[in-house]
C-alpha positions as MATLAB code, in Angstrom:
seq = 'MLTKHLQRFSRRSNELPDAALVELVDVVFRALPPIAIMGVTMVGIGALLTIRTGDSLLLLVTLAGAAVSAARIALMLLYRRRRAASRPTASEARWWDRRYALGSFAFAALLGALNARALTAEAAVADVMLSPMLVTTLILAYGAGVVTRLSARPHICLGSVTLATIPTVAGFGMRALGAEGWYAQTVFATQAAVVGVFAMAGLGLVDDFYDTVRQQIVAKLDLAALAGRDHLTGLANRIRLQEKLEEAGAHLEQAGGLFALHYLDLDRFKEVNDNFGHITGDALLQAVAERLTQTVREGDTVARLGGDEFVIIQLGIQVAEEAELLGRRIVQAIGAPYDLGGRKIQIGVSGGVALAPRDGTRLEQLVSCADSALYRTKRKGRGERAFWGEEGAQLPRSVA';
ca = [
     -16.512   23.768   16.122;
     -16.409   20.834   13.740;
     -12.900   21.785   12.647;
     -11.770   21.927   16.286;
     -13.152   18.441   16.916;
     -11.392   17.071   13.838;
      -8.117   18.689   14.848;
      -8.416   17.341   18.390;
      -9.138   13.804   17.219;
      -6.309   13.932   14.687;
      -3.885   15.162   17.346;
      -4.889   12.387   19.729;
      -4.425    9.861   16.943;
      -0.928   11.169   16.223;
      -0.036   10.863   19.923;
      -0.796    7.122   19.958;
       2.086    4.654   20.312;
       2.815    2.997   16.980;
       1.714   -0.428   18.185;
      -1.615    0.969   19.432;
      -2.199    2.738   16.109;
      -1.652   -0.524   14.224;
      -4.173   -2.281   16.486;
      -6.799    0.471   16.085;
      -6.486    0.438   12.305;
      -6.772   -3.339   12.392;
     -10.019   -3.039   14.391;
     -11.515   -0.802   11.703;
     -10.561   -3.111    8.857;
     -12.158   -6.151   10.489;
     -15.662   -4.787    9.867;
     -16.160   -5.986    6.290;
     -19.789   -7.256    6.593;
     -21.215   -3.886    7.761;
     -19.486   -2.132    4.863;
     -20.957   -4.583    2.368;
     -24.432   -4.495    3.936;
     -24.548   -0.703    4.006;
     -23.357   -0.508    0.408;
     -26.003   -2.956   -0.790;
     -28.683   -1.126    1.224;
     -27.786    2.266   -0.229;
     -27.702    0.936   -3.780;
     -30.996   -0.913   -3.267;
     -32.801    2.139   -1.901;
     -31.258    4.352   -4.586;
     -32.402    1.939   -7.286;
     -35.921    1.794   -5.816;
     -36.205    5.584   -5.689;
     -34.764    5.920   -9.195;
     -37.348    3.498  -10.566;
     -40.081    5.311   -8.672;
     -39.052    8.818   -9.729;
     -37.137    8.308  -12.991;
     -34.638   10.909  -11.755;
     -31.332   10.756  -13.649;
     -29.335   12.443  -10.873;
     -30.506    9.821   -8.393;
     -29.332    7.183  -10.831;
     -25.864    8.765  -11.107;
     -25.481    9.039   -7.328;
     -26.605    5.424   -6.894;
     -24.106    4.172   -9.472;
     -21.342    6.208   -7.830;
     -22.309    4.721   -4.464;
     -22.069    1.222   -5.931;
     -18.598    1.959   -7.326;
     -17.325    3.419   -4.045;
     -18.759    0.490   -2.066;
     -17.026   -1.989   -4.368;
     -13.757   -0.085   -4.004;
     -14.062   -0.097   -0.195;
     -14.703   -3.833   -0.115;
     -11.707   -4.411   -2.403;
      -9.528   -2.258   -0.117;
     -10.545   -4.278    2.934;
      -9.841   -7.556    1.162;
      -6.403   -6.276    0.136;
      -5.709   -5.307    3.751;
      -6.705   -8.761    4.956;
      -4.286  -10.321    2.496;
      -1.522   -7.986    3.684;
      -2.357   -8.670    7.329;
      -2.228  -12.428    6.760;
       1.336  -12.105    5.438;
       2.671  -10.129    8.415;
       1.737   -7.424   10.862;
       1.781   -3.979    9.159;
       4.277   -1.404   10.346;
       3.101    1.918   11.763;
       3.812    3.739    8.484;
       1.884    1.100    6.547;
      -1.001    1.338    9.031;
      -1.167    5.092    8.455;
      -1.262    4.484    4.689;
      -4.155    2.042    5.034;
      -5.893    4.389    7.479;
      -5.805    7.273    5.003;
      -7.240    5.096    2.207;
      -9.993    3.869    4.500;
     -10.824    7.460    5.480;
     -11.065    8.551    1.834;
     -13.443    5.697    1.052;
     -15.552    6.391    4.139;
     -15.805   10.115    3.376;
     -16.695    9.456   -0.274;
     -19.435    7.019    0.666;
     -20.837    9.367    3.327;
     -20.934   12.290    0.895;
     -22.740   10.177   -1.704;
     -25.205    8.930    0.899;
     -25.941   12.504    1.918;
     -26.366   13.503   -1.729;
     -28.716   10.572   -2.345;
     -30.862   11.507    0.647;
     -31.016   15.191   -0.272;
     -31.925   14.441   -3.883;
     -34.524   11.870   -2.881;
     -36.220   14.440   -0.616;
     -36.166   17.327   -3.083;
     -36.722   15.800   -6.534;
     -40.097   16.842   -7.957;
     -41.350   13.293   -8.423;
     -40.173   12.362   -4.931;
     -41.966   15.367   -3.444;
     -45.181   14.181   -5.036;
     -44.747   10.831   -3.273;
     -45.354   12.051    0.288;
     -44.412    8.964    2.314;
     -41.918    6.787    0.425;
     -38.791    8.933    0.148;
     -38.890   10.403    3.718;
     -39.417    6.926    5.181;
     -36.534    5.386    3.230;
     -34.219    8.337    3.844;
     -34.892    8.340    7.592;
     -34.272    4.597    7.829;
     -31.089    4.855    5.799;
     -29.479    7.767    7.654;
     -30.306    6.471   11.139;
     -28.972    3.003   10.332;
     -25.844    4.504    8.803;
     -25.199    6.846   11.729;
     -25.640    4.121   14.336;
     -23.355    1.775   12.422;
     -20.623    4.360   11.913;
     -20.583    5.484   15.549;
     -20.373    1.874   16.721;
     -17.851    0.725   14.137;
     -15.593    3.761   13.698;
     -15.228    5.053   17.244;
     -11.741    3.532   17.144;
     -10.877    6.184   14.523;
     -12.889    9.193   15.758;
     -11.764   11.656   13.094;
     -13.104    9.303   10.389;
     -16.307    8.785   12.367;
     -16.910   12.501   12.855;
     -16.212   13.373    9.217;
     -18.366   10.556    7.858;
     -21.394   11.281   10.030;
     -21.157   14.993    9.244;
     -20.914   14.487    5.479;
     -23.956   12.221    5.469;
     -26.097   14.144    7.976;
     -25.842   17.763    6.825;
     -27.247   17.163    3.300;
     -29.963   14.946    4.769;
     -31.047   17.570    7.303;
     -30.921   20.196    4.565;
     -33.125   17.994    2.369;
     -35.741   17.633    5.116;
     -35.581   21.389    5.701;
     -36.193   22.136    2.019;
     -38.996   19.581    1.988;
     -40.566   21.348    4.993;
     -40.349   24.720    3.286;
     -42.016   23.368    0.159;
     -44.737   21.422    1.940;
     -48.359   22.570    1.928;
     -50.004   23.086    5.274;
     -48.642   23.449    8.749;
     -48.957   19.749    9.553;
     -46.716   18.552    6.699;
     -44.267   21.352    7.396;
     -44.098   20.340   11.063;
     -43.581   16.656   10.195;
     -40.653   17.331    7.868;
     -39.097   19.917   10.189;
     -39.370   17.398   13.029;
     -37.663   14.745   10.918;
     -34.834   17.176   10.178;
     -34.463   17.905   13.896;
     -34.583   14.217   14.851;
     -31.855   13.290   12.341;
     -29.671   16.157   13.521;
     -30.165   15.415   17.226;
     -29.488   11.704   16.739;
     -26.279   12.515   14.863;
     -25.054   14.888   17.588;
     -25.978   12.428   20.331;
     -24.108    9.633   18.573;
     -21.030   11.775   18.070;
     -21.185   12.723   21.741;
     -20.553    9.062   22.572;
     -17.538    8.751   20.287;
     -15.139   10.215   22.866;
     -16.152    7.656   25.485;
     -16.087    4.758   23.026;
     -12.681    5.793   21.733;
     -11.174    6.157   25.204;
     -12.488    2.723   26.178;
     -11.132    1.013   23.065;
      -7.807    2.848   23.281;
      -7.304    1.952   26.939;
      -8.122   -1.693   26.277;
      -5.659   -1.883   23.398;
      -2.883   -0.076   25.286;
      -3.403   -2.407   28.278;
      -3.315   -5.420   25.979;
      -0.091   -4.210   24.365;
       1.481   -3.473   27.750;
       0.716   -7.001   28.938;
       2.050   -8.454   25.698;
       5.222   -6.388   26.056;
       5.739   -7.610   29.606;
       5.189  -11.205   28.519;
       7.701  -10.800   25.716;
      10.492   -9.139   27.729;
      13.388  -10.554   29.712;
      12.888   -9.242   33.239;
      16.598   -8.590   33.891;
      17.806   -6.919   30.687;
      14.577   -5.657   29.124;
      15.471   -7.456   25.888;
      13.073   -9.682   23.989;
      12.644  -13.165   25.417;
      11.938  -16.396   23.546;
       8.243  -15.554   23.105;
       8.969  -12.190   21.481;
      11.850  -13.689   19.507;
       9.453  -16.237   17.995;
       7.078  -13.436   16.950;
       9.900  -11.422   15.388;
      11.175  -14.470   13.538;
       7.739  -15.143   12.087;
       7.552  -11.530   10.892;
      11.023  -11.840    9.357;
      10.028  -15.056    7.597;
       6.878  -13.451    6.154;
       8.901  -10.472    4.918;
      11.410  -12.859    3.377;
       8.690  -14.520    1.315;
       7.547  -11.145    0.000;
      10.829   -9.285   -0.568;
      13.436  -12.054   -0.826;
      16.986  -11.599    0.424;
      18.366  -13.083    3.640;
      18.288  -12.625    7.352;
      20.806  -13.913    9.874;
      20.401  -15.383   13.338;
      23.431  -14.781   15.580;
      23.684  -17.080   18.592;
      26.049  -15.547   21.171;
      27.676  -16.948   24.288;
      29.735  -14.785   26.655;
      33.302  -15.896   27.368;
      34.540  -15.827   31.002;
      31.118  -14.821   32.355;
      31.157  -17.706   34.861;
      34.452  -16.415   36.239;
      32.863  -13.010   36.859;
      29.947  -14.610   38.690;
      32.238  -16.809   40.779;
      34.697  -14.046   41.662;
      32.399  -11.054   42.175;
      28.945  -12.527   42.847;
      25.603  -12.628   41.094;
      24.832   -8.943   41.605;
      27.882   -7.995   39.542;
      27.010  -10.754   37.062;
      23.523   -9.325   36.603;
      24.928   -5.829   36.143;
      27.291   -7.209   33.505;
      24.422   -8.870   31.635;
      22.539   -5.559   31.625;
      25.613   -3.752   30.277;
      26.056   -6.390   27.561;
      22.396   -6.019   26.581;
      22.837   -2.257   26.259;
      25.924   -2.630   24.057;
      24.242   -5.192   21.815;
      21.224   -2.931   21.380;
      23.509   -0.049   20.395;
      25.445   -2.228   17.948;
      22.552   -3.470   15.814;
      20.461   -1.450   13.390;
      16.936   -0.228   13.994;
      14.579   -3.067   13.117;
      16.960   -5.831   14.213;
      16.017   -7.828   17.314;
      18.199   -8.562   20.339;
      16.960  -11.287   22.684;
      18.225  -13.070   25.778;
      17.409  -16.755   25.968;
      18.707  -17.199   29.508;
      21.996  -17.219   31.403;
      24.675  -15.608   29.248;
      23.147  -16.612   25.896;
      21.880  -13.960   23.501;
      20.323  -14.078   20.032;
      20.247  -11.378   17.367;
      18.009  -11.407   14.292;
      19.698   -9.309   11.612;
      17.210   -8.280    8.929;
      17.500   -6.977    5.397;
      20.842   -8.423    4.333;
      21.680   -9.541    0.817;
      24.967  -11.427    1.317;
      26.513  -13.338    4.207;
      29.392  -10.855    4.484;
      26.949   -8.395    6.108;
      26.360  -10.897    8.919;
      30.126  -11.361    9.253;
      30.594   -7.583    9.604;
      27.978   -7.411   12.351;
      29.707  -10.329   14.081;
      32.982   -8.390   14.140;
      31.277   -5.309   15.593;
      29.688   -7.443   18.293;
      33.050   -8.953   19.304;
      34.608   -5.493   19.498;
      31.696   -4.003   21.464;
      31.402   -6.812   24.003;
      35.186   -7.165   24.377;
      35.700   -3.572   25.517;
      36.289   -3.204   29.312;
      33.373   -2.659   31.722;
      33.413   -0.479   34.817;
      31.012   -2.096   37.280;
      30.978   -0.810   40.815;
      34.546    0.400   40.554;
      35.781   -2.909   39.132;
      37.341   -3.183   35.692;
      35.941   -6.308   34.047;
      36.674   -7.643   30.598;
      34.960  -10.544   28.882;
      34.597  -11.812   25.352;
      31.921  -13.366   23.188;
      31.757  -16.294   20.763;
      29.095  -16.621   18.121;
      27.494  -18.941   15.629;
      25.478  -17.705   12.670;
      22.670  -19.299   10.675;
      21.231  -17.794    7.508;
      17.605  -17.880    6.462;
      16.205  -19.254    4.252;
      19.250  -21.428    3.517;
      19.417  -22.975    6.979;
      15.656  -22.849    7.617;
      13.095  -20.263    8.704;
      11.757  -21.721   11.956;
      13.267  -20.661   15.273;
      14.205  -24.198   16.316;
      15.995  -24.853   13.020;
      17.982  -21.645   13.037;
      18.912  -21.799   16.723;
      20.043  -25.415   16.305;
      22.233  -24.529   13.302;
      23.694  -21.434   14.964;
      24.301  -23.357   18.200;
      26.202  -26.047   16.295;
      28.327  -23.352   14.665;
      28.891  -21.784   18.105;
      30.028  -25.125   19.499;
      32.583  -25.351   16.711;
      33.956  -21.892   17.564;
      34.274  -22.877   21.217;
      36.498  -25.781   20.201;
      38.701  -23.429   18.175;
      39.008  -20.830   20.926;
      37.215  -17.870   22.427;
      36.138  -14.773   20.537;
      35.545  -16.641   17.284;
      32.603  -16.644   14.889;
      31.413  -19.354   12.528;
      28.605  -19.890   10.040;
      26.591  -23.073   10.073;
      27.673  -25.311    7.210;
      30.899  -23.504    6.420;
      32.869  -26.721    6.808;
      32.322  -28.779    3.681;
      29.610  -26.450    2.308;
      29.827  -23.744   -0.287;
      28.676  -20.452    1.224;
      27.755  -17.264   -0.634;
      30.395  -15.335    1.355;
      34.054  -15.053    2.089;
      35.333  -14.714    5.660;
      38.415  -12.606    6.127;
];
């Protein structure tokens, strides 16, 4: 049954949209204080029981718990540093998710081992009240915290609670079997049942918690997508373009290289609007958007700023010639004839290009530079491309 639950939760996680997965992983990694508090609590209780019992195995488990807690805190701090630089991709989020799961499972297993040892060690058995009281407090606090905090990643929640609870219940069961008298046996058996029932009840809520969180995040992402989309073409608008540019700038600081901003203006679009009407003009803009999307690589961004003006962010280039090659492909793609409502229409496109970080990294800087280059191409003639600064400036490229 447990395996079926894990498989079901894992399958549901794999079915999430990438953006929703990134958000859910981010939710989990925000909870640094509970991780630190639980780690300190486990180590403190383990140290207290070790001093009380002198048990060397308890000492080893406590030290291992301290090491795992420190590693988990370090992992969360590393994630925060990565998140501050830029939003993780879906593949990166999965990598962080797996590391978090390993740390959570390791800590849960050590917590369960600590509880079981504390309940069954000879010296602990002689101390009737202390170890059961501390173990009960520890496991209930842990279970409540995990269910509340990790419902966003239910497979991690289920595995962690199970790894911590089963050894604890087993420890109470062994304590009940070794107790003298029916009263002590009943008390320890009841504690075992209470811990088990609380764990199952908490896990029963995980489904509802997860569905609620998932729906909220998906709704949030849907609203953000609508706010960042051009209503006519479905391309990114200025809001989304700004976000993509910030991500590109953060990646530039980490990996180096260049990225290019292409500022495009359609040639003869006004003639189409005047001669055939706005409905045909809108259809043409949608067709242009589709061709631009097919021309760029995955990861590049195509945006419409309004009217017949488009912007492309070309990522991951090393030399300016790569931007020039994309510019040529754009001219060829947009210049091919369109069949709109039985009419053969042909337009062109002119473009200006700015390179980051040479020409700046902020949207206003790059658009201004690319727009100036575009203006220069318009003076030369239609269907031309120009880089900002190519007149009187030495560029790391050659234009054929």
